[in-house]
């Protein structure tokens, strides 16, 4: 599926949150990874290596990507998948648990 992974939608708060450290304000989402549950078995390619993901695995994405990527807001549904989902970019996955 063109390196796409079907996951549960991101349920976090939208919008930019700031984090103040030593008097400097930074964007809080830049340093956080968010796990989304994989709903359908998939195969993705990381650095020319195939990685198989199983339904129930947790795929982690940078939170700032989930706020800005066009695919993160496109919540879909279909008869074969019982709950709402998004089609994530497999190349954006940082790690899998």
Coordinates of N, CA and C in Angstrom, one line a residue, residues 42-89:
X42 N 0.7 -4.8 8.1 CA 1.3 -4.0 7.0 C 2.8 -4.3 6.9
X43 N 3.4 -4.0 5.8 CA 4.8 -4.1 5.6 C 5.3 -2.7 5.2
X44 N 6.3 -2.2 5.9 CA 6.9 -0.9 5.5 C 8.4 -1.1 5.3
X45 N 9.0 -0.1 4.6 CA 10.4 -0.2 4.3 C 11.1 0.9 5.0
X46 N 12.1 0.6 5.8 CA 13.0 1.5 6.5 C 14.4 1.3 6.0
X47 N 15.0 2.3 5.4 CA 16.3 2.2 4.9 C 16.6 1.0 4.1
X48 N 15.7 0.7 3.1 CA 15.8 -0.5 2.3 C 15.6 -1.8 3.0
X49 N 15.1 -1.8 4.2 CA 14.8 -3.1 4.9 C 13.3 -3.2 5.2
X50 N 12.8 -4.3 4.8 CA 11.3 -4.5 5.0 C 11.0 -4.8 6.5
X51 N 10.0 -4.2 7.0 CA 9.6 -4.4 8.4 C 8.1 -4.8 8.4
X52 N 7.8 -5.9 9.0 CA 6.4 -6.3 9.1 C 5.8 -5.8 10.4
X53 N 4.6 -5.2 10.3 CA 3.9 -4.7 11.4 C 2.6 -5.5 11.5
X54 N 2.3 -5.9 12.7 CA 1.1 -6.7 13.0 C 0.0 -5.8 13.6
X55 N -1.3 -6.1 13.4 CA -2.3 -5.4 14.1 C -2.1 -5.5 15.6
X56 N -2.2 -4.4 16.3 CA -2.0 -4.4 17.7 C -0.6 -3.8 18.1
X57 N 0.3 -3.8 17.1 CA 1.6 -3.1 17.4 C 1.4 -1.6 17.6
X58 N 2.3 -1.0 18.3 CA 2.2 0.5 18.4 C 3.4 1.1 17.6
X59 N 3.0 1.9 16.7 CA 3.9 2.7 15.8 C 4.1 4.1 16.4
X60 N 5.3 4.5 16.6 CA 5.6 5.8 17.2 C 6.0 6.8 16.2
X61 N 5.4 8.0 16.3 CA 5.6 9.1 15.4 C 6.0 10.4 16.2
X62 N 6.8 11.3 15.6 CA 7.0 12.6 16.3 C 5.7 13.3 16.4
X63 N 5.4 13.8 17.6 CA 4.1 14.5 17.8 C 4.0 15.7 16.9
X64 N 5.1 16.5 16.7 CA 4.9 17.6 15.8 C 4.5 17.2 14.4
X65 N 4.9 16.1 13.9 CA 4.5 15.6 12.6 C 3.0 15.3 12.6
X66 N 2.4 14.7 13.7 CA 1.0 14.5 13.8 C 0.2 15.7 13.8
X67 N 0.8 16.8 14.2 CA 0.1 18.1 14.1 C 0.1 18.7 12.8
X68 N 1.1 18.5 12.0 CA 1.3 19.2 10.7 C 1.1 18.4 9.4
X69 N 1.2 17.1 9.5 CA 1.1 16.2 8.3 C -0.4 16.2 7.8
X70 N -0.6 16.3 6.5 CA -1.9 16.3 6.0 C -2.7 15.0 6.3
X71 N -1.9 13.9 6.2 CA -2.6 12.6 6.4 C -3.1 12.4 7.9
X72 N -2.5 13.2 8.8 CA -2.9 13.0 10.2 C -4.3 13.5 10.6
X73 N -4.9 14.3 9.7 CA -6.2 14.9 10.0 C -7.3 14.2 9.1
X74 N -6.9 13.3 8.3 CA -7.9 12.6 7.4 C -8.4 11.3 8.0
X75 N -9.4 11.5 8.9 CA -10.0 10.3 9.5 C -10.9 9.6 8.6
X76 N -10.7 8.3 8.4 CA -11.5 7.6 7.4 C -12.3 6.5 8.1
X77 N -13.2 5.8 7.3 CA -13.9 4.7 7.8 C -14.1 3.8 6.6
X78 N -14.3 2.5 6.9 CA -14.8 1.5 5.8 C -15.4 0.3 6.5
X79 N -16.2 -0.4 5.7 CA -16.9 -1.6 6.3 C -16.0 -2.6 6.9
X80 N -14.8 -2.8 6.4 CA -14.0 -3.9 6.8 C -13.2 -3.6 8.2
X81 N -13.1 -2.3 8.5 CA -12.4 -1.9 9.7 C -13.4 -1.3 10.6
X82 N -13.6 -1.8 11.8 CA -14.7 -1.5 12.7 C -14.6 -0.1 13.3
X83 N -13.5 0.6 13.3 CA -13.4 1.8 13.9 C -12.7 2.9 13.0
X84 N -12.8 4.2 13.3 CA -12.2 5.2 12.5 C -10.7 5.0 12.5
X85 N -10.0 5.4 11.4 CA -8.6 5.2 11.2 C -8.0 6.3 10.4
X86 N -6.7 6.4 10.4 CA -5.9 7.2 9.5 C -4.9 6.4 8.8
X87 N -4.5 6.8 7.6 CA -3.5 6.1 6.8 C -2.2 6.9 7.0
X88 N -1.3 6.4 7.8 CA -0.1 7.1 8.2 C 1.0 6.8 7.1
X89 N 2.0 7.6 7.1 CA 3.1 7.4 6.2 C 4.1 6.5 6.9

